[in-house]
Amino acid sequence: MSTKPKLYYFDGRGKMESIRWLLAAAGVEFEEEFLETRDQYEKLLQGGSLLFQQVPMVEIDGMRMVQTRAILSYIAAKYNLYGKDLKERALIDMYVGGTDDLMGFILMFPFLSAEDKEKQRALIVQKVTSRYFPVYEKVLKDHGQDFLVGNNFSWADVHLLEAILMVEEKKSDVLSGFPQLQAFKARISSIPAIKKFLEPGSQRKPVPDDKYVETVRRVLRMYYDVKAN
């Protein structure tokens, strides 16, 4: 195995993107192997690398890890982005869990029909502005600190910034009613490792396009239509 973490996924966002974000935030260089054919996927399956027959899969520290949450938890703990004690870790898990729920509304967006995309876009904005962003706005306002947990940069901050930028791609002014989150976005984006990841030429993936969708469908044999929530 490489000394650098090696990521096995498609050349696009999906569930791997949060892993890329967290590694980048930790200042960790990583390699990627992109799945482009069914044969590549079958080879991983036959080799026993995909414990539950699915990607993402990450080679790190002599392990072949699957299950996105397990991978993210390991990276966060390894690079001191998981709080200083059990209570802070619980808060981070809670905030990350909420952000995951939000991201779930966006993850399958590229696979929807044009009609369903418009419905889903409206649903995303409604959920974000009424359920998710008000929570983080209140947390930041109530404790008056720069970060979500313990006034230290953590996985929760990385995950929330990723989500904010994803939602802004659907509605550019979505933060207009959330001044705390506007300031949070500016602060976290200016952290050197994050700033570098946001620059052109980084391993951050662009908005999924038709080529990405077709590759995923072909490799995973997704021949059904995805429906909006």
Tab-separated table of C-alpha atoms in Angstrom:
chain	number	residue	atom	x	y	z
A	1	MET	CA	0.000	0.000	0.000
A	2	SER	CA	1.056	3.585	-0.600
A	3	THR	CA	2.252	5.652	2.345
A	4	LYS	CA	-0.366	8.204	1.338
A	5	PRO	CA	-4.059	7.415	1.765
A	6	LYS	CA	-5.444	6.072	-1.511
A	7	LEU	CA	-9.067	6.727	-2.424
A	8	TYR	CA	-11.092	4.433	-4.683
A	9	TYR	CA	-14.137	6.075	-6.171
A	10	PHE	CA	-15.443	7.848	-9.252
A	11	ASP	CA	-13.932	11.045	-10.631
A	12	GLY	CA	-16.634	13.090	-8.977
A	13	ARG	CA	-18.109	14.065	-5.646
A	14	GLY	CA	-20.566	11.557	-4.274
A	15	LYS	CA	-19.868	10.111	-0.848
A	16	MET	CA	-16.112	10.395	-1.296
A	17	GLU	CA	-16.099	14.186	-1.429
A	18	SER	CA	-16.448	14.640	2.326
A	19	ILE	CA	-13.443	12.334	2.766
A	20	ARG	CA	-11.421	14.485	0.353
A	21	TRP	CA	-12.484	17.579	2.298
A	22	LEU	CA	-11.446	16.143	5.652
A	23	LEU	CA	-8.067	14.904	4.439
A	24	ALA	CA	-7.418	18.288	2.840
A	25	ALA	CA	-8.413	20.091	6.040
A	26	ALA	CA	-5.916	17.926	7.929
A	27	GLY	CA	-3.221	18.854	5.408
A	28	VAL	CA	-2.868	15.233	4.262
A	29	GLU	CA	-1.864	14.457	0.683
A	30	PHE	CA	-3.746	11.567	-0.900
A	31	GLU	CA	-3.865	9.554	-4.092
A	32	GLU	CA	-6.921	8.531	-6.064
A	33	GLU	CA	-7.874	5.660	-8.344
A	34	PHE	CA	-10.962	6.480	-10.349
A	35	LEU	CA	-13.481	3.804	-11.250
A	36	GLU	CA	-14.317	4.116	-14.926
A	37	THR	CA	-15.312	0.581	-15.909
A	38	ARG	CA	-17.347	-2.268	-14.477
A	39	ASP	CA	-14.240	-4.468	-14.712
A	40	GLN	CA	-12.375	-2.234	-12.226
A	41	TYR	CA	-15.268	-2.496	-9.796
A	42	GLU	CA	-15.544	-6.270	-10.262
A	43	LYS	CA	-11.809	-6.621	-9.584
A	44	LEU	CA	-12.192	-4.849	-6.230
A	45	LEU	CA	-15.166	-7.061	-5.398
A	46	GLN	CA	-13.371	-10.275	-6.330
A	47	GLY	CA	-10.286	-9.220	-4.402
A	48	GLY	CA	-12.321	-8.844	-1.231
A	49	SER	CA	-11.473	-5.147	-0.831
A	50	LEU	CA	-15.093	-3.996	-0.663
A	51	LEU	CA	-16.377	-5.430	2.589
A	52	PHE	CA	-20.007	-4.549	1.869
A	53	GLN	CA	-19.630	-4.572	-1.925
A	54	GLN	CA	-19.673	-0.806	-2.224
A	55	VAL	CA	-17.465	2.252	-2.479
A	56	PRO	CA	-16.037	4.605	-1.159
A	57	MET	CA	-13.004	2.586	-0.165
A	58	VAL	CA	-9.854	4.112	1.316
A	59	GLU	CA	-6.480	2.477	1.873
A	60	ILE	CA	-4.958	4.077	4.969
A	61	ASP	CA	-2.517	2.906	7.653
A	62	GLY	CA	-2.463	-0.634	6.296
A	63	MET	CA	-6.264	-0.916	6.243
A	64	ARG	CA	-8.796	-1.024	3.454
A	65	MET	CA	-11.643	0.953	4.956
A	66	VAL	CA	-15.215	1.128	3.705
A	67	GLN	CA	-18.327	2.803	5.124
A	68	THR	CA	-18.063	6.564	4.760
A	69	ARG	CA	-18.823	7.424	8.380
A	70	ALA	CA	-16.195	4.993	9.692
A	71	ILE	CA	-13.582	6.440	7.333
A	72	LEU	CA	-14.400	10.003	8.328
A	73	SER	CA	-14.382	9.192	12.051
A	74	TYR	CA	-10.963	7.562	11.754
A	75	ILE	CA	-9.479	10.505	9.856
A	76	ALA	CA	-10.980	13.021	12.278
A	77	ALA	CA	-9.585	11.172	15.298
A	78	LYS	CA	-6.173	10.563	13.706
A	79	TYR	CA	-5.653	14.230	12.852
A	80	ASN	CA	-7.106	15.807	16.017
A	81	LEU	CA	-10.295	17.067	14.389
A	82	TYR	CA	-12.618	15.153	16.721
A	83	GLY	CA	-12.702	17.237	19.919
A	84	LYS	CA	-10.715	16.973	23.134
A	85	ASP	CA	-13.075	14.748	25.129
A	86	LEU	CA	-16.126	12.506	24.906
A	87	LYS	CA	-18.584	15.389	25.281
A	88	GLU	CA	-17.058	17.354	22.420
A	89	ARG	CA	-16.979	14.224	20.278
A	90	ALA	CA	-20.683	13.712	20.941
A	91	LEU	CA	-21.437	17.287	19.854
A	92	ILE	CA	-19.337	16.867	16.723
A	93	ASP	CA	-21.174	13.628	15.905
A	94	MET	CA	-24.499	15.369	16.413
A	95	TYR	CA	-23.669	18.300	14.152
A	96	VAL	CA	-22.076	16.085	11.503
A	97	GLY	CA	-25.157	13.859	11.598
A	98	GLY	CA	-27.411	16.830	10.949
A	99	THR	CA	-25.220	18.018	8.112
A	100	ASP	CA	-25.250	14.495	6.657
A	101	ASP	CA	-29.040	14.567	6.649
A	102	LEU	CA	-28.914	17.831	4.724
A	103	MET	CA	-26.365	16.487	2.250
A	104	GLY	CA	-28.629	13.510	1.638
A	105	PHE	CA	-31.068	15.822	-0.127
A	106	ILE	CA	-28.275	16.917	-2.478
A	107	LEU	CA	-26.348	13.694	-3.066
A	108	MET	CA	-28.754	12.153	-5.569
A	109	PHE	CA	-29.658	15.467	-7.232
A	110	PRO	CA	-27.532	14.815	-10.374
A	111	PHE	CA	-29.401	11.549	-11.022
A	112	LEU	CA	-32.863	13.127	-11.103
A	113	SER	CA	-34.904	14.056	-14.147
A	114	ALA	CA	-35.083	17.744	-15.077
A	115	GLU	CA	-38.592	17.988	-13.616
A	116	ASP	CA	-37.619	16.287	-10.375
A	117	LYS	CA	-34.513	18.457	-10.054
A	118	GLU	CA	-36.640	21.584	-9.809
A	119	LYS	CA	-38.806	19.994	-7.142
A	120	GLN	CA	-35.739	18.828	-5.251
A	121	ARG	CA	-34.078	22.239	-5.494
A	122	ALA	CA	-37.106	23.843	-3.842
A	123	LEU	CA	-37.156	21.136	-1.169
A	124	ILE	CA	-33.447	21.609	-0.426
A	125	VAL	CA	-33.864	25.360	0.045
A	126	GLN	CA	-36.936	24.858	2.222
A	127	LYS	CA	-35.234	22.284	4.458
A	128	VAL	CA	-32.022	24.287	4.718
A	129	THR	CA	-33.640	27.570	5.671
A	130	SER	CA	-36.248	26.144	8.056
A	131	ARG	CA	-34.531	23.170	9.689
A	132	TYR	CA	-30.746	23.007	9.298
A	133	PHE	CA	-29.129	26.434	8.973
A	134	PRO	CA	-31.155	27.940	11.859
A	135	VAL	CA	-29.587	25.335	14.170
A	136	TYR	CA	-26.020	26.257	13.294
A	137	GLU	CA	-26.839	29.960	13.275
A	138	LYS	CA	-28.129	29.647	16.851
A	139	VAL	CA	-25.164	27.560	18.027
A	140	LEU	CA	-22.671	30.114	16.752
A	141	LYS	CA	-24.650	33.051	18.121
A	142	ASP	CA	-25.224	31.513	21.552
A	143	HIS	CA	-21.632	30.576	22.324
A	144	GLY	CA	-20.038	33.479	20.432
A	145	GLN	CA	-17.039	31.421	19.332
A	146	ASP	CA	-15.386	30.952	15.962
A	147	PHE	CA	-16.054	27.216	15.648
A	148	LEU	CA	-18.982	24.918	16.329
A	149	VAL	CA	-17.433	22.878	19.152
A	150	GLY	CA	-14.975	23.841	21.886
A	151	ASN	CA	-13.728	26.876	19.961
A	152	ASN	CA	-11.410	24.568	18.054
A	153	PHE	CA	-11.423	23.681	14.380
A	154	SER	CA	-13.050	20.269	13.940
A	155	TRP	CA	-14.656	17.860	11.547
A	156	ALA	CA	-18.007	19.538	12.245
A	157	ASP	CA	-16.724	22.835	10.808
A	158	VAL	CA	-15.295	21.181	7.701
A	159	HIS	CA	-18.525	19.292	7.054
A	160	LEU	CA	-20.702	22.358	7.516
A	161	LEU	CA	-18.645	24.489	5.146
A	162	GLU	CA	-18.833	21.758	2.516
A	163	ALA	CA	-22.615	21.680	2.916
A	164	ILE	CA	-22.941	25.475	2.753
A	165	LEU	CA	-21.051	25.612	-0.533
A	166	MET	CA	-23.131	22.761	-1.951
A	167	VAL	CA	-26.370	24.549	-1.102
A	168	GLU	CA	-25.083	27.852	-2.505
A	169	GLU	CA	-24.675	26.061	-5.823
A	170	LYS	CA	-28.427	25.546	-5.758
A	171	LYS	CA	-29.301	29.032	-4.417
A	172	SER	CA	-26.490	31.570	-4.314
A	173	ASP	CA	-28.068	33.870	-1.696
A	174	VAL	CA	-29.184	31.122	0.690
A	175	LEU	CA	-27.123	32.622	3.549
A	176	SER	CA	-28.716	36.063	3.237
A	177	GLY	CA	-30.724	35.576	6.431
A	178	PHE	CA	-27.908	33.957	8.415
A	179	PRO	CA	-25.215	36.483	9.404
A	180	GLN	CA	-23.436	34.097	11.769
A	181	LEU	CA	-23.090	31.520	9.012
A	182	GLN	CA	-21.858	34.167	6.581
A	183	ALA	CA	-19.067	35.029	9.001
A	184	PHE	CA	-18.417	31.329	9.684
A	185	LYS	CA	-18.067	30.625	5.960
A	186	ALA	CA	-15.532	33.439	5.588
A	187	ARG	CA	-13.520	32.284	8.629
A	188	ILE	CA	-13.326	28.616	7.714
A	189	SER	CA	-12.630	29.347	4.055
A	190	SER	CA	-9.610	31.423	5.072
A	191	ILE	CA	-7.908	28.598	7.007
A	192	PRO	CA	-4.799	27.862	4.888
A	193	ALA	CA	-5.501	24.164	4.259
A	194	ILE	CA	-9.128	24.892	3.353
A	195	LYS	CA	-8.205	27.884	1.224
A	196	LYS	CA	-5.775	25.701	-0.722
A	197	PHE	CA	-8.454	23.049	-1.281
A	198	LEU	CA	-10.857	25.682	-2.604
A	199	GLU	CA	-8.370	26.953	-5.171
A	200	PRO	CA	-8.480	25.818	-8.822
A	201	GLY	CA	-6.388	22.744	-9.507
A	202	SER	CA	-7.016	21.057	-6.152
A	203	GLN	CA	-8.508	17.580	-5.747
A	204	ARG	CA	-11.884	19.074	-4.933
A	205	LYS	CA	-14.404	17.865	-7.497
A	206	PRO	CA	-16.718	20.129	-9.517
A	207	VAL	CA	-20.501	19.978	-9.619
A	208	PRO	CA	-21.425	16.528	-10.990
A	209	ASP	CA	-22.106	16.573	-14.717
A	210	ASP	CA	-23.725	14.145	-17.167
A	211	LYS	CA	-20.440	12.287	-17.728
A	212	TYR	CA	-20.127	11.568	-14.004
A	213	VAL	CA	-23.740	10.398	-13.809
A	214	GLU	CA	-23.313	8.075	-16.794
A	215	THR	CA	-20.090	6.593	-15.389
A	216	VAL	CA	-21.708	5.853	-12.027
A	217	ARG	CA	-24.746	4.326	-13.686
A	218	ARG	CA	-22.597	2.149	-15.941
A	219	VAL	CA	-20.165	0.924	-13.285
A	220	LEU	CA	-22.833	0.252	-10.645
A	221	ARG	CA	-25.435	-0.852	-13.202
A	222	MET	CA	-27.956	1.723	-12.017
A	223	TYR	CA	-30.629	1.221	-14.649
A	224	TYR	CA	-33.503	2.638	-12.619
A	225	ASP	CA	-34.672	6.249	-12.330
A	226	VAL	CA	-33.946	8.013	-9.059
A	227	LYS	CA	-36.938	9.850	-7.613
A	228	ALA	CA	-36.985	13.097	-5.704
A	229	ASN	CA	-37.585	12.991	-1.952
